[in-house]
PDB file of C-alpha atoms in Angstrom:
ATOM      1  CA  MET A  10       3.039  14.532  48.387  1.00  0.00           C
ATOM      2  CA  ILE A  11      -0.649  15.164  47.632  1.00  0.00           C
ATOM      3  CA  PHE A  12       0.377  17.041  44.483  1.00  0.00           C
ATOM      4  CA  ILE A  13       2.360  14.036  43.223  1.00  0.00           C
ATOM      5  CA  LYS A  14      -0.566  11.684  43.956  1.00  0.00           C
ATOM      6  CA  ARG A  15      -2.942  13.949  42.021  1.00  0.00           C
ATOM      7  CA  ILE A  16      -0.572  14.090  39.050  1.00  0.00           C
ATOM      8  CA  LEU A  17      -0.234  10.297  39.178  1.00  0.00           C
ATOM      9  CA  VAL A  18      -4.030   9.804  39.302  1.00  0.00           C
ATOM     10  CA  ILE A  19      -4.516  12.219  36.388  1.00  0.00           C
ATOM     11  CA  LEU A  20      -1.828  10.411  34.406  1.00  0.00           C
ATOM     12  CA  ILE A  21      -3.410   7.000  35.095  1.00  0.00           C
ATOM     13  CA  LEU A  22      -6.841   8.334  34.089  1.00  0.00           C
ATOM     14  CA  PHE A  23      -5.442   9.795  30.885  1.00  0.00           C
ATOM     15  CA  ILE A  24      -3.696   6.528  29.955  1.00  0.00           C
ATOM     16  CA  SER A  25      -6.856   4.556  30.786  1.00  0.00           C
ATOM     17  CA  ILE A  26      -8.994   6.801  28.587  1.00  0.00           C
ATOM     18  CA  VAL A  27      -6.521   6.438  25.692  1.00  0.00           C
ATOM     19  CA  LEU A  28      -6.437   2.627  26.051  1.00  0.00           C
ATOM     20  CA  ILE A  29     -10.221   2.334  26.301  1.00  0.00           C
ATOM     21  CA  THR A  30     -10.698   4.616  23.296  1.00  0.00           C
ATOM     22  CA  ALA A  31      -8.143   2.616  21.286  1.00  0.00           C
ATOM     23  CA  TYR A  32     -10.024  -0.586  22.093  1.00  0.00           C
ATOM     24  CA  PHE A  33     -13.111   0.714  20.277  1.00  0.00           C
ATOM     25  CA  MET A  34     -11.277   2.387  17.371  1.00  0.00           C
ATOM     26  CA  PRO A  35     -10.881   0.626  13.990  1.00  0.00           C
ATOM     27  CA  LYS A  36      -7.736  -1.444  13.621  1.00  0.00           C
ATOM     28  CA  GLU A  37      -7.900  -2.044   9.877  1.00  0.00           C
ATOM     29  CA  TYR A  38      -7.545   0.253   6.906  1.00  0.00           C
ATOM     30  CA  SER A  39      -8.305  -0.245   3.238  1.00  0.00           C
ATOM     31  CA  VAL A  40      -7.416   2.169   0.453  1.00  0.00           C
ATOM     32  CA  GLU A  41      -8.434   1.772  -3.172  1.00  0.00           C
ATOM     33  CA  ARG A  42      -8.179   3.916  -6.276  1.00  0.00           C
ATOM     34  CA  GLU A  43      -9.193   3.361  -9.895  1.00  0.00           C
ATOM     35  CA  ILE A  44      -8.640   4.844 -13.330  1.00  0.00           C
ATOM     36  CA  THR A  45      -9.866   4.200 -16.861  1.00  0.00           C
ATOM     37  CA  ILE A  46      -7.172   3.431 -19.433  1.00  0.00           C
ATOM     38  CA  ASN A  47      -7.755   3.427 -23.180  1.00  0.00           C
ATOM     39  CA  LYS A  48      -6.176   0.023 -23.853  1.00  0.00           C
ATOM     40  CA  PRO A  49      -7.505  -3.551 -23.837  1.00  0.00           C
ATOM     41  CA  ALA A  50      -7.632  -5.261 -20.427  1.00  0.00           C
ATOM     42  CA  ASP A  51      -5.398  -8.182 -21.411  1.00  0.00           C
ATOM     43  CA  SER A  52      -2.514  -5.925 -22.494  1.00  0.00           C
ATOM     44  CA  ILE A  53      -2.743  -3.898 -19.279  1.00  0.00           C
ATOM     45  CA  PHE A  54      -2.902  -7.030 -17.135  1.00  0.00           C
ATOM     46  CA  LYS A  55       0.089  -8.530 -18.921  1.00  0.00           C
ATOM     47  CA  TYR A  56       2.028  -5.351 -18.117  1.00  0.00           C
ATOM     48  CA  VAL A  57       1.044  -4.884 -14.452  1.00  0.00           C
ATOM     49  CA  ARG A  58       1.575  -8.518 -13.454  1.00  0.00           C
ATOM     50  CA  SER A  59       5.319  -7.979 -13.920  1.00  0.00           C
ATOM     51  CA  LEU A  60       6.939  -6.730 -10.722  1.00  0.00           C
ATOM     52  CA  LYS A  61       9.684  -5.153 -12.817  1.00  0.00           C
ATOM     53  CA  ASN A  62       7.083  -3.165 -14.762  1.00  0.00           C
ATOM     54  CA  GLN A  63       5.377  -2.057 -11.540  1.00  0.00           C
ATOM     55  CA  ASN A  64       8.564  -0.227 -10.576  1.00  0.00           C
ATOM     56  CA  GLU A  65       8.192   1.866 -13.735  1.00  0.00           C
ATOM     57  CA  PHE A  66       4.888   3.447 -12.652  1.00  0.00           C
ATOM     58  CA  SER A  67       4.965   3.140  -8.854  1.00  0.00           C
ATOM     59  CA  VAL A  68       5.337   6.468  -7.058  1.00  0.00           C
ATOM     60  CA  TRP A  69       7.388   4.828  -4.314  1.00  0.00           C
ATOM     61  CA  ALA A  70       9.890   3.252  -6.733  1.00  0.00           C
ATOM     62  CA  ASN A  71      10.350   6.617  -8.434  1.00  0.00           C
ATOM     63  CA  MET A  72      11.068   8.497  -5.180  1.00  0.00           C
ATOM     64  CA  ASP A  73      14.604   7.113  -5.037  1.00  0.00           C
ATOM     65  CA  PRO A  74      16.583   6.611  -8.257  1.00  0.00           C
ATOM     66  CA  LYS A  75      19.362   5.001  -6.148  1.00  0.00           C
ATOM     67  CA  MET A  76      17.003   2.394  -4.678  1.00  0.00           C
ATOM     68  CA  LYS A  77      18.400  -1.146  -4.778  1.00  0.00           C
ATOM     69  CA  VAL A  78      15.923  -3.670  -6.187  1.00  0.00           C
ATOM     70  CA  HIS A  79      16.275  -7.459  -6.292  1.00  0.00           C
ATOM     71  CA  TYR A  80      13.958 -10.033  -7.878  1.00  0.00           C
ATOM     72  CA  ARG A  81      13.424 -13.701  -7.019  1.00  0.00           C
ATOM     73  CA  GLY A  82      11.370 -16.258  -8.864  1.00  0.00           C
ATOM     74  CA  ILE A  83       9.764 -16.001 -12.279  1.00  0.00           C
ATOM     75  CA  ASP A  84       8.532 -12.436 -12.717  1.00  0.00           C
ATOM     76  CA  GLY A  85       4.761 -12.237 -13.045  1.00  0.00           C
ATOM     77  CA  MET A  86       4.136 -15.658 -11.516  1.00  0.00           C
ATOM     78  CA  ILE A  87       2.859 -16.672  -8.065  1.00  0.00           C
ATOM     79  CA  GLY A  88       5.748 -16.621  -5.605  1.00  0.00           C
ATOM     80  CA  SER A  89       7.832 -14.054  -7.466  1.00  0.00           C
ATOM     81  CA  VAL A  90       9.276 -11.407  -5.147  1.00  0.00           C
ATOM     82  CA  SER A  91      10.533  -7.880  -5.622  1.00  0.00           C
ATOM     83  CA  SER A  92      12.568  -6.550  -2.695  1.00  0.00           C
ATOM     84  CA  TRP A  93      13.838  -3.001  -2.282  1.00  0.00           C
ATOM     85  CA  GLU A  94      16.246  -1.032  -0.104  1.00  0.00           C
ATOM     86  CA  SER A  95      16.254   2.750   0.067  1.00  0.00           C
ATOM     87  CA  ASP A  96      17.566   5.424   2.399  1.00  0.00           C
ATOM     88  CA  VAL A  97      14.504   7.547   1.555  1.00  0.00           C
ATOM     89  CA  LYS A  98      12.166   7.256   4.569  1.00  0.00           C
ATOM     90  CA  GLU A  99       8.974   7.074   2.469  1.00  0.00           C
ATOM     91  CA  VAL A 100      10.400   4.104   0.547  1.00  0.00           C
ATOM     92  CA  GLY A 101      12.388   2.241   3.206  1.00  0.00           C
ATOM     93  CA  VAL A 102      13.120  -1.482   3.030  1.00  0.00           C
ATOM     94  CA  GLY A 103      10.647  -4.212   2.155  1.00  0.00           C
ATOM     95  CA  GLU A 104       9.360  -6.693  -0.364  1.00  0.00           C
ATOM     96  CA  GLN A 105       6.312  -7.535  -2.451  1.00  0.00           C
ATOM     97  CA  GLU A 106       5.295 -11.092  -3.342  1.00  0.00           C
ATOM     98  CA  ILE A 107       2.664 -12.190  -5.825  1.00  0.00           C
ATOM     99  CA  THR A 108       0.292 -14.482  -3.904  1.00  0.00           C
ATOM    100  CA  LYS A 109      -2.556 -15.073  -6.351  1.00  0.00           C
ATOM    101  CA  ILE A 110      -3.325 -14.479 -10.012  1.00  0.00           C
ATOM    102  CA  THR A 111      -6.761 -14.510 -11.592  1.00  0.00           C
ATOM    103  CA  GLU A 112      -5.737 -14.468 -15.238  1.00  0.00           C
ATOM    104  CA  ASN A 113      -6.466 -11.172 -17.024  1.00  0.00           C
ATOM    105  CA  ARG A 114      -8.489  -9.995 -14.008  1.00  0.00           C
ATOM    106  CA  ARG A 115      -6.632  -9.631 -10.716  1.00  0.00           C
ATOM    107  CA  LEU A 116      -3.202  -9.793  -9.144  1.00  0.00           C
ATOM    108  CA  ASP A 117      -2.950 -10.185  -5.356  1.00  0.00           C
ATOM    109  CA  PHE A 118       0.242  -9.550  -3.432  1.00  0.00           C
ATOM    110  CA  ALA A 119       1.690  -9.497   0.058  1.00  0.00           C
ATOM    111  CA  LEU A 120       3.662  -6.473   1.204  1.00  0.00           C
ATOM    112  CA  ARG A 121       6.274  -6.888   3.920  1.00  0.00           C
ATOM    113  CA  PHE A 122       7.816  -3.677   5.206  1.00  0.00           C
ATOM    114  CA  LYS A 123      10.997  -3.880   7.281  1.00  0.00           C
ATOM    115  CA  LYS A 124      12.090  -0.235   7.633  1.00  0.00           C
ATOM    116  CA  PRO A 125      11.205   2.354   8.806  1.00  0.00           C
ATOM    117  CA  LEU A 126       8.365   0.244  10.270  1.00  0.00           C
ATOM    118  CA  ASP A 127       8.091  -3.520  10.596  1.00  0.00           C
ATOM    119  CA  ASP A 128       4.636  -4.139   9.149  1.00  0.00           C
ATOM    120  CA  THR A 129       2.678  -6.206   6.649  1.00  0.00           C
ATOM    121  CA  ALA A 130      -0.171  -5.398   4.277  1.00  0.00           C
ATOM    122  CA  VAL A 131      -1.925  -6.955   1.313  1.00  0.00           C
ATOM    123  CA  GLY A 132      -2.664  -5.397  -2.019  1.00  0.00           C
ATOM    124  CA  PHE A 133      -4.182  -6.031  -5.395  1.00  0.00           C
ATOM    125  CA  MET A 134      -4.381  -4.687  -8.911  1.00  0.00           C
ATOM    126  CA  SER A 135      -7.367  -5.561 -11.045  1.00  0.00           C
ATOM    127  CA  THR A 136      -8.408  -4.965 -14.632  1.00  0.00           C
ATOM    128  CA  GLU A 137     -12.019  -4.849 -15.779  1.00  0.00           C
ATOM    129  CA  PRO A 138     -12.885  -4.390 -19.445  1.00  0.00           C
ATOM    130  CA  ILE A 139     -15.292  -1.519 -20.048  1.00  0.00           C
ATOM    131  CA  SER A 140     -15.199  -1.911 -23.821  1.00  0.00           C
ATOM    132  CA  GLU A 141     -12.887  -3.537 -26.343  1.00  0.00           C
ATOM    133  CA  ASN A 142     -10.321  -0.765 -25.964  1.00  0.00           C
ATOM    134  CA  GLN A 143     -11.089   0.634 -22.490  1.00  0.00           C
ATOM    135  CA  THR A 144     -10.238  -0.847 -19.105  1.00  0.00           C
ATOM    136  CA  LYS A 145     -10.970   0.099 -15.503  1.00  0.00           C
ATOM    137  CA  VAL A 146      -7.838  -0.526 -13.413  1.00  0.00           C
ATOM    138  CA  LYS A 147      -8.085  -0.674  -9.619  1.00  0.00           C
ATOM    139  CA  TRP A 148      -5.200  -0.645  -7.152  1.00  0.00           C
ATOM    140  CA  GLY A 149      -5.749  -1.276  -3.467  1.00  0.00           C
ATOM    141  CA  ILE A 150      -3.813  -1.811  -0.266  1.00  0.00           C
ATOM    142  CA  SER A 151      -5.158  -2.880   3.116  1.00  0.00           C
ATOM    143  CA  GLY A 152      -3.665  -3.718   6.462  1.00  0.00           C
ATOM    144  CA  ALA A 153      -4.059  -3.499  10.198  1.00  0.00           C
ATOM    145  CA  ILE A 154      -2.550  -1.396  12.929  1.00  0.00           C
ATOM    146  CA  PRO A 155      -2.288  -3.288  16.230  1.00  0.00           C
ATOM    147  CA  TYR A 156      -3.878  -2.185  19.494  1.00  0.00           C
ATOM    148  CA  PRO A 157      -3.154   0.284  21.142  1.00  0.00           C
ATOM    149  CA  THR A 158      -1.279   2.103  18.372  1.00  0.00           C
ATOM    150  CA  ASN A 159      -4.484   1.972  16.311  1.00  0.00           C
ATOM    151  CA  ILE A 160      -5.503   5.117  18.200  1.00  0.00           C
ATOM    152  CA  MET A 161      -3.303   6.939  15.660  1.00  0.00           C
ATOM    153  CA  LEU A 162      -5.223   5.575  12.636  1.00  0.00           C
ATOM    154  CA  PRO A 163      -7.543   8.602  12.237  1.00  0.00           C
ATOM    155  CA  LEU A 164      -4.555  10.951  12.513  1.00  0.00           C
ATOM    156  CA  LEU A 165      -2.570   9.028   9.875  1.00  0.00           C
ATOM    157  CA  ARG A 166      -5.313   9.575   7.270  1.00  0.00           C
ATOM    158  CA  MET A 167      -4.310   6.423   5.406  1.00  0.00           C
ATOM    159  CA  ASP A 168      -6.899   6.992   2.695  1.00  0.00           C
ATOM    160  CA  GLN A 169      -5.315  10.311   1.808  1.00  0.00           C
ATOM    161  CA  MET A 170      -1.688   9.336   2.450  1.00  0.00           C
ATOM    162  CA  ILE A 171      -1.671   6.029   0.541  1.00  0.00           C
ATOM    163  CA  GLY A 172      -4.537   6.952  -1.774  1.00  0.00           C
ATOM    164  CA  ASN A 173      -2.727   9.924  -3.299  1.00  0.00           C
ATOM    165  CA  ASP A 174       0.278   7.713  -4.126  1.00  0.00           C
ATOM    166  CA  LEU A 175      -1.939   4.991  -5.595  1.00  0.00           C
ATOM    167  CA  GLN A 176      -3.742   7.551  -7.747  1.00  0.00           C
ATOM    168  CA  LYS A 177      -0.483   9.060  -9.001  1.00  0.00           C
ATOM    169  CA  GLY A 178       0.816   5.550  -9.772  1.00  0.00           C
ATOM    170  CA  LEU A 179      -2.341   4.799 -11.756  1.00  0.00           C
ATOM    171  CA  GLU A 180      -1.934   8.058 -13.661  1.00  0.00           C
ATOM    172  CA  ASN A 181       1.683   7.068 -14.431  1.00  0.00           C
ATOM    173  CA  LEU A 182       0.411   3.669 -15.632  1.00  0.00           C
ATOM    174  CA  LYS A 183      -2.216   5.325 -17.848  1.00  0.00           C
ATOM    175  CA  ASP A 184       0.443   7.559 -19.422  1.00  0.00           C
ATOM    176  CA  LYS A 185       2.745   4.588 -20.105  1.00  0.00           C
ATOM    177  CA  MET A 186       0.015   2.335 -21.493  1.00  0.00           C
ATOM    178  CA  GLU A 187      -1.636   4.930 -23.713  1.00  0.00           C
ATOM    179  CA  LYS A 188       1.715   5.977 -25.240  1.00  0.00           C
ATOM    180  CA  LYS A 189       2.440   2.385 -26.334  1.00  0.00           C
TER     181      LYS A 189
END
C-alpha cells in the first residue's frame, strides 16, 4: 500500500510540475518569412490577393494533387473563402478567408483548420517596393496554443516547421512571377 501511495504522490508531483511549467510557457507563436522578387509590387500584389493563385505556389496545396478545393465570394476581395479537403495529414481540412486588404500593400486572412486539429490562426502576405522592378514579399502566420498543451510549443518548433513551408512557397511564388 505504501508503494502505491508513493507512486501516486510522484505522479501528482509530476503532473503539478508540468501544469505549473505550462502556465509560464509562451502560448502564442508567430512565423514570418520574406523574399525579394524581381517584379513590380503592384503586379505581385494583384497575383497573391487571389486565393486561387495562392494554391499555385502554396506548399500545402501542392502536397495533394487530389485535394478538393471550393471557393466562395468574389476571389481577391474581403470575405472571399477558399476551403480545402485532403486525406494528406499535413494538409487536412480547413479554410482561409480574406479579412482585410490594404491595397497594393497587405492581405490579411483568417485560417480555420478542422482536421487533423481543430484550430485557428491568422496570416498575412505583404508587398513592399524596393525599387521600380523589385519587391520584398513577406508571408506570416501566427496563432495560439491553449494551456496546458502549450507545454509542447518548444517541441513543435513552429518557426522551423511552418517557416520552411512558407519559405518554399515564397520561392515558388518568385519562380512563377519572374517567369511571367
